[in-house]
């Protein structure tokens, strides 16, 4: 198995409290990587579908029923907050053993670690070789990285973040018509993609814009988000091409190789909101 079969590009641009990400999936390969992280090409276990069996925790706790009831509200976590709830629903609480395991694992893993930061300034001329070397090291040792001086204007990022926030803070009735778990839809508003099989739901709601088959029909995207997301995607597409070339160089290939094999064509923009 060569490095091309293992490598797939994924990168994040993080700002303020919302994370927007671009996910690229290599066609024809059972591999998903985060910014060049190499996972083995092993058979992946399918996640249960909506309505299938889920893990229940504790006596008298029908997690499947609670998950279905939460899903049917189509109001997400923001709806729970707006309802004035007095305590966090059990659906969102991890079993005590899981919390202990998570805590101990985090303590061990976080000691002295710093996420690699890649400065993209000059990546097309004077610093290209340095940037390629930094990307290679980050992909080999960490599997993900943060990029700075990437060329996406601050105004465009601010506009995208503001659109995500404004959508989530609309009245429930306005948002509800967009609520969906249908993978065929180019825009989806939902809460917890793994709601029906995770051990505990996450305290967040999500917007997903799917550009996998090109730019979607504007009518498939809420008016509030159209201009910001299309402007953001245009700049991210340019950044994607630059990263594709740099990662090809890092693998010792021609600069256009990953682009030619459509390594980074499947693209989704995800905006999380934490009420």
CSV table of C-alpha atoms in Angstrom, one decimal:
chain,number,residue,atom,x,y,z
A,1,UNK,CA,0.0,0.0,0.0
A,2,UNK,CA,1.6,3.3,-1.1
A,3,UNK,CA,1.3,6.7,0.4
A,4,UNK,CA,-1.2,7.9,-2.3
A,5,UNK,CA,-3.6,5.2,-1.1
A,6,UNK,CA,-3.2,6.4,2.5
A,7,UNK,CA,-3.2,10.1,2.0
A,8,UNK,CA,-6.2,12.4,1.8
A,9,UNK,CA,-6.3,16.1,2.5
A,10,UNK,CA,-8.5,17.6,5.1
A,11,UNK,CA,-8.0,21.1,6.6
A,12,UNK,CA,-9.7,23.4,9.1
A,13,UNK,CA,-10.1,27.1,9.4
A,14,UNK,CA,-11.0,27.9,13.0
A,15,UNK,CA,-12.2,31.3,14.3
A,16,UNK,CA,-14.1,32.4,17.3
A,17,UNK,CA,-16.5,29.8,18.6
A,18,UNK,CA,-17.7,28.2,15.4
A,19,UNK,CA,-15.6,25.8,13.3
A,20,UNK,CA,-16.1,25.6,9.6
A,21,UNK,CA,-14.4,22.7,7.8
A,22,UNK,CA,-13.9,21.3,4.3
A,23,UNK,CA,-14.0,17.5,4.1
A,24,UNK,CA,-12.4,15.8,1.1
A,25,UNK,CA,-12.9,12.1,0.4
A,26,UNK,CA,-10.7,10.2,-2.0
A,27,UNK,CA,-12.8,8.4,-4.5
A,28,UNK,CA,-12.5,4.7,-4.6
A,29,UNK,CA,-10.5,4.4,-1.4
A,30,UNK,CA,-11.7,3.3,2.1
A,31,UNK,CA,-9.6,6.0,3.7
A,32,UNK,CA,-10.5,9.2,5.5
A,33,UNK,CA,-7.8,11.5,6.7
A,34,UNK,CA,-7.6,14.8,8.6
A,35,UNK,CA,-5.1,17.1,6.9
A,36,UNK,CA,-3.0,14.2,5.6
A,37,UNK,CA,-3.6,11.9,8.5
A,38,UNK,CA,-3.1,8.3,7.4
A,39,UNK,CA,-5.7,5.8,8.6
A,40,UNK,CA,-5.3,2.1,7.5
A,41,UNK,CA,-7.4,1.0,4.6
A,42,UNK,CA,-9.5,-1.4,6.6
A,43,UNK,CA,-13.1,-2.4,6.3
A,44,UNK,CA,-15.2,0.3,8.1
A,45,UNK,CA,-18.1,-0.8,10.3
A,46,UNK,CA,-21.4,0.8,9.2
A,47,UNK,CA,-23.1,3.1,11.7
A,48,UNK,CA,-26.7,2.2,12.6
A,49,UNK,CA,-29.3,4.0,10.6
A,50,UNK,CA,-32.1,6.1,12.0
A,51,UNK,CA,-34.4,3.8,13.9
A,52,UNK,CA,-32.0,0.9,14.4
A,53,UNK,CA,-30.7,-0.3,17.8
A,54,UNK,CA,-28.7,2.0,20.0
A,55,UNK,CA,-26.8,1.7,23.2
A,56,UNK,CA,-28.9,2.4,26.3
A,57,UNK,CA,-27.3,3.5,29.6
A,58,UNK,CA,-28.7,2.8,33.0
A,59,UNK,CA,-32.0,1.4,34.2
A,60,UNK,CA,-35.3,2.9,33.0
A,61,UNK,CA,-33.4,4.9,30.4
A,62,UNK,CA,-34.9,4.4,26.9
A,63,UNK,CA,-32.3,6.2,25.0
A,64,UNK,CA,-33.8,5.3,21.6
A,65,UNK,CA,-37.1,6.8,22.6
A,66,UNK,CA,-35.5,10.0,24.0
A,67,UNK,CA,-33.4,10.4,20.8
A,68,UNK,CA,-36.5,10.0,18.6
A,69,UNK,CA,-38.4,12.5,20.7
A,70,UNK,CA,-35.6,15.0,20.4
A,71,UNK,CA,-35.3,14.5,16.7
A,72,UNK,CA,-39.0,15.0,16.1
A,73,UNK,CA,-38.9,18.4,17.7
A,74,UNK,CA,-36.7,19.6,14.9
A,75,UNK,CA,-35.6,22.4,17.2
A,76,UNK,CA,-32.1,21.1,18.1
A,77,UNK,CA,-30.2,22.0,21.2
A,78,UNK,CA,-31.0,25.7,20.7
A,79,UNK,CA,-34.7,24.7,21.1
A,80,UNK,CA,-33.9,23.1,24.5
A,81,UNK,CA,-32.1,26.2,25.7
A,82,UNK,CA,-34.9,28.5,24.5
A,83,UNK,CA,-37.5,26.3,26.3
A,84,UNK,CA,-35.9,27.2,29.6
A,85,UNK,CA,-35.0,23.7,30.7
A,86,UNK,CA,-33.8,23.4,34.3
A,87,UNK,CA,-31.3,20.6,33.7
A,88,UNK,CA,-29.4,18.9,30.9
A,89,UNK,CA,-31.5,16.0,29.5
A,90,UNK,CA,-30.1,12.5,30.1
A,91,UNK,CA,-29.7,12.0,26.4
A,92,UNK,CA,-26.6,14.4,26.5
A,93,UNK,CA,-25.0,12.9,29.6
A,94,UNK,CA,-22.1,10.4,29.2
A,95,UNK,CA,-22.1,7.3,31.5
A,96,UNK,CA,-19.7,7.9,34.4
A,97,UNK,CA,-17.2,5.3,33.1
A,98,UNK,CA,-17.0,7.1,29.8
A,99,UNK,CA,-16.2,10.4,31.5
A,100,UNK,CA,-13.5,8.8,33.6
A,101,UNK,CA,-12.0,7.2,30.4
A,102,UNK,CA,-12.2,10.5,28.5
A,103,UNK,CA,-10.7,12.5,31.4
A,104,UNK,CA,-7.7,10.1,31.9
A,105,UNK,CA,-7.0,9.9,28.2
A,106,UNK,CA,-7.1,13.6,27.7
A,107,UNK,CA,-4.8,14.2,30.6
A,108,UNK,CA,-2.2,11.8,29.2
A,109,UNK,CA,-2.5,13.0,25.6
A,110,UNK,CA,-2.5,16.8,26.3
A,111,UNK,CA,0.9,17.0,28.0
A,112,UNK,CA,3.2,19.3,26.0
A,113,UNK,CA,1.4,19.0,22.7
A,114,UNK,CA,1.1,21.8,20.2
A,115,UNK,CA,-0.9,21.6,17.0
A,116,UNK,CA,1.4,22.3,14.0
A,117,UNK,CA,0.8,25.7,12.4
A,118,UNK,CA,1.6,26.0,8.7
A,119,UNK,CA,2.3,29.5,7.4
A,120,UNK,CA,1.1,29.6,3.8
A,121,UNK,CA,2.7,32.9,3.1
A,122,UNK,CA,5.0,32.6,0.0
A,123,UNK,CA,3.9,29.1,-0.7
A,124,UNK,CA,3.9,29.8,-4.5
A,125,UNK,CA,7.4,31.2,-4.6
A,126,UNK,CA,10.1,31.9,-2.1
A,127,UNK,CA,8.9,29.7,0.7
A,128,UNK,CA,7.3,26.9,-1.3
A,129,UNK,CA,9.9,24.2,-0.3
A,130,UNK,CA,9.7,25.2,3.4
A,131,UNK,CA,5.8,25.0,3.3
A,132,UNK,CA,6.0,21.6,1.5
A,133,UNK,CA,8.4,20.3,4.2
A,134,UNK,CA,6.2,21.6,7.0
A,135,UNK,CA,3.1,20.0,5.5
A,136,UNK,CA,4.9,16.7,5.1
A,137,UNK,CA,6.1,16.7,8.8
A,138,UNK,CA,2.7,17.7,10.1
A,139,UNK,CA,0.9,15.0,8.1
A,140,UNK,CA,3.4,12.3,9.1
A,141,UNK,CA,3.6,13.1,12.8
A,142,UNK,CA,0.2,14.7,13.7
A,143,UNK,CA,-2.3,14.0,11.0
A,144,UNK,CA,-3.8,17.5,11.1
A,145,UNK,CA,-2.7,21.1,11.2
A,146,UNK,CA,-3.8,24.7,11.4
A,147,UNK,CA,-3.0,27.0,8.5
A,148,UNK,CA,-2.4,30.8,8.7
A,149,UNK,CA,-2.0,33.4,5.9
A,150,UNK,CA,-4.1,31.2,3.7
A,151,UNK,CA,-5.5,34.0,1.6
A,152,UNK,CA,-9.2,33.7,2.7
A,153,UNK,CA,-10.1,37.3,3.5
A,154,UNK,CA,-11.2,38.0,7.1
A,155,UNK,CA,-14.3,39.7,5.9
A,156,UNK,CA,-15.4,36.6,4.0
A,157,UNK,CA,-14.8,34.4,7.1
A,158,UNK,CA,-16.6,36.8,9.3
A,159,UNK,CA,-19.5,36.8,6.9
A,160,UNK,CA,-19.7,33.0,6.9
A,161,UNK,CA,-19.6,32.9,10.7
A,162,UNK,CA,-22.2,35.5,11.1
A,163,UNK,CA,-24.5,33.7,8.6
A,164,UNK,CA,-24.2,30.5,10.5
A,165,UNK,CA,-24.9,32.2,13.8
A,166,UNK,CA,-27.9,34.2,12.5
A,167,UNK,CA,-29.4,31.0,11.0
A,168,UNK,CA,-29.2,29.1,14.3
A,169,UNK,CA,-30.6,32.1,16.2
A,170,UNK,CA,-33.8,32.4,14.0
A,171,UNK,CA,-37.2,31.4,15.5
A,172,UNK,CA,-37.8,27.6,15.5
A,173,UNK,CA,-40.6,27.9,13.0
A,174,UNK,CA,-38.3,29.4,10.4
A,175,UNK,CA,-35.5,26.8,10.9
A,176,UNK,CA,-37.7,23.8,11.1
A,177,UNK,CA,-38.5,23.7,7.3
A,178,UNK,CA,-34.8,23.1,6.7
A,179,UNK,CA,-34.3,20.4,9.3
A,180,UNK,CA,-33.2,17.1,7.6
A,181,UNK,CA,-31.0,14.1,7.9
A,182,UNK,CA,-31.4,13.3,4.2
A,183,UNK,CA,-27.9,12.9,2.7
A,184,UNK,CA,-29.3,13.8,-0.8
A,185,UNK,CA,-30.0,17.4,0.3
A,186,UNK,CA,-27.4,20.0,-0.5
A,187,UNK,CA,-28.1,21.9,2.6
A,188,UNK,CA,-29.0,20.3,5.9
A,189,UNK,CA,-29.8,21.7,9.3
A,190,UNK,CA,-29.7,19.1,12.1
A,191,UNK,CA,-28.5,18.2,15.5
A,192,UNK,CA,-26.0,15.4,16.1
A,193,UNK,CA,-25.4,13.3,13.0
A,194,UNK,CA,-24.8,10.3,15.2
A,195,UNK,CA,-27.8,11.0,17.4
A,196,UNK,CA,-29.2,7.5,17.1
A,197,UNK,CA,-26.1,5.5,17.9
A,198,UNK,CA,-23.8,7.7,20.0
A,199,UNK,CA,-23.5,7.0,23.8
A,200,UNK,CA,-24.3,10.6,24.5
A,201,UNK,CA,-25.5,13.4,22.2
A,202,UNK,CA,-23.3,16.5,21.7
A,203,UNK,CA,-24.4,19.9,22.9
A,204,UNK,CA,-24.5,21.5,19.4
A,205,UNK,CA,-26.5,22.1,16.3
A,206,UNK,CA,-25.1,21.9,12.7
A,207,UNK,CA,-25.5,23.4,9.2
A,208,UNK,CA,-24.0,21.4,6.4
A,209,UNK,CA,-23.4,22.7,2.8
A,210,UNK,CA,-22.7,20.0,0.3
A,211,UNK,CA,-20.5,21.0,-2.7
A,212,UNK,CA,-19.6,17.4,-3.6
A,213,UNK,CA,-21.2,17.6,-7.0
A,214,UNK,CA,-20.5,21.2,-7.7
A,215,UNK,CA,-22.1,24.4,-6.5
A,216,UNK,CA,-25.7,23.7,-5.5
A,217,UNK,CA,-28.8,25.5,-6.8
A,218,UNK,CA,-29.1,28.7,-4.7
A,219,UNK,CA,-32.7,27.8,-4.0
A,220,UNK,CA,-31.5,24.8,-2.1
A,221,UNK,CA,-29.7,27.1,0.4
A,222,UNK,CA,-31.4,29.5,2.8
A,223,UNK,CA,-31.4,33.0,1.6
A,224,UNK,CA,-29.7,34.2,4.8
A,225,UNK,CA,-26.7,32.0,4.0
A,226,UNK,CA,-26.4,32.1,0.2
A,227,UNK,CA,-24.1,35.0,-0.5
A,228,UNK,CA,-21.8,34.3,2.4
A,229,UNK,CA,-21.4,30.6,1.8
A,230,UNK,CA,-20.9,30.9,-2.0
A,231,UNK,CA,-18.2,33.6,-1.4
A,232,UNK,CA,-16.5,31.5,1.2
A,233,UNK,CA,-16.6,28.4,-1.0
A,234,UNK,CA,-15.0,30.3,-3.9
A,235,UNK,CA,-12.0,31.2,-1.7
A,236,UNK,CA,-11.8,27.8,-0.2
A,237,UNK,CA,-11.7,26.2,-3.6
A,238,UNK,CA,-8.6,28.3,-4.5
A,239,UNK,CA,-7.1,27.2,-1.2
A,240,UNK,CA,-7.9,23.6,-1.9
A,241,UNK,CA,-6.1,23.7,-5.2
A,242,UNK,CA,-3.0,25.2,-3.5
A,243,UNK,CA,-3.0,22.5,-0.8
A,244,UNK,CA,-3.6,19.8,-3.4
A,245,UNK,CA,-0.4,20.9,-5.3
A,246,UNK,CA,1.6,21.3,-2.1
A,247,UNK,CA,0.6,17.8,-0.8
A,248,UNK,CA,1.4,16.3,-4.2
A,249,UNK,CA,4.9,17.9,-3.9
A,250,UNK,CA,5.2,16.5,-0.3
A,251,UNK,CA,4.6,13.0,-1.7
A,252,UNK,CA,7.3,13.5,-4.3
A,253,UNK,CA,4.8,13.6,-7.2
A,254,UNK,CA,4.0,16.2,-9.9
A,255,UNK,CA,2.2,19.2,-8.5
A,256,UNK,CA,-1.0,18.4,-10.3
A,257,UNK,CA,-1.2,14.7,-9.4
A,258,UNK,CA,-3.8,14.7,-6.6
A,259,UNK,CA,-5.9,17.1,-8.6
A,260,UNK,CA,-5.8,14.9,-11.7
A,261,UNK,CA,-7.0,11.8,-9.7
A,262,UNK,CA,-9.8,14.0,-8.1
A,263,UNK,CA,-8.4,13.3,-4.7
A,264,UNK,CA,-10.1,16.4,-3.1
A,265,UNK,CA,-13.3,16.7,-5.1
A,266,UNK,CA,-15.8,15.8,-2.4
A,267,UNK,CA,-16.4,18.9,-0.4
A,268,UNK,CA,-18.6,19.9,2.5
A,269,UNK,CA,-18.7,23.0,4.6
A,270,UNK,CA,-19.9,22.4,8.2
A,271,UNK,CA,-20.9,25.1,10.7
A,272,UNK,CA,-21.4,24.1,14.3
A,273,UNK,CA,-23.4,26.1,16.8
A,274,UNK,CA,-23.0,25.6,20.6
A,275,UNK,CA,-26.0,27.2,22.4
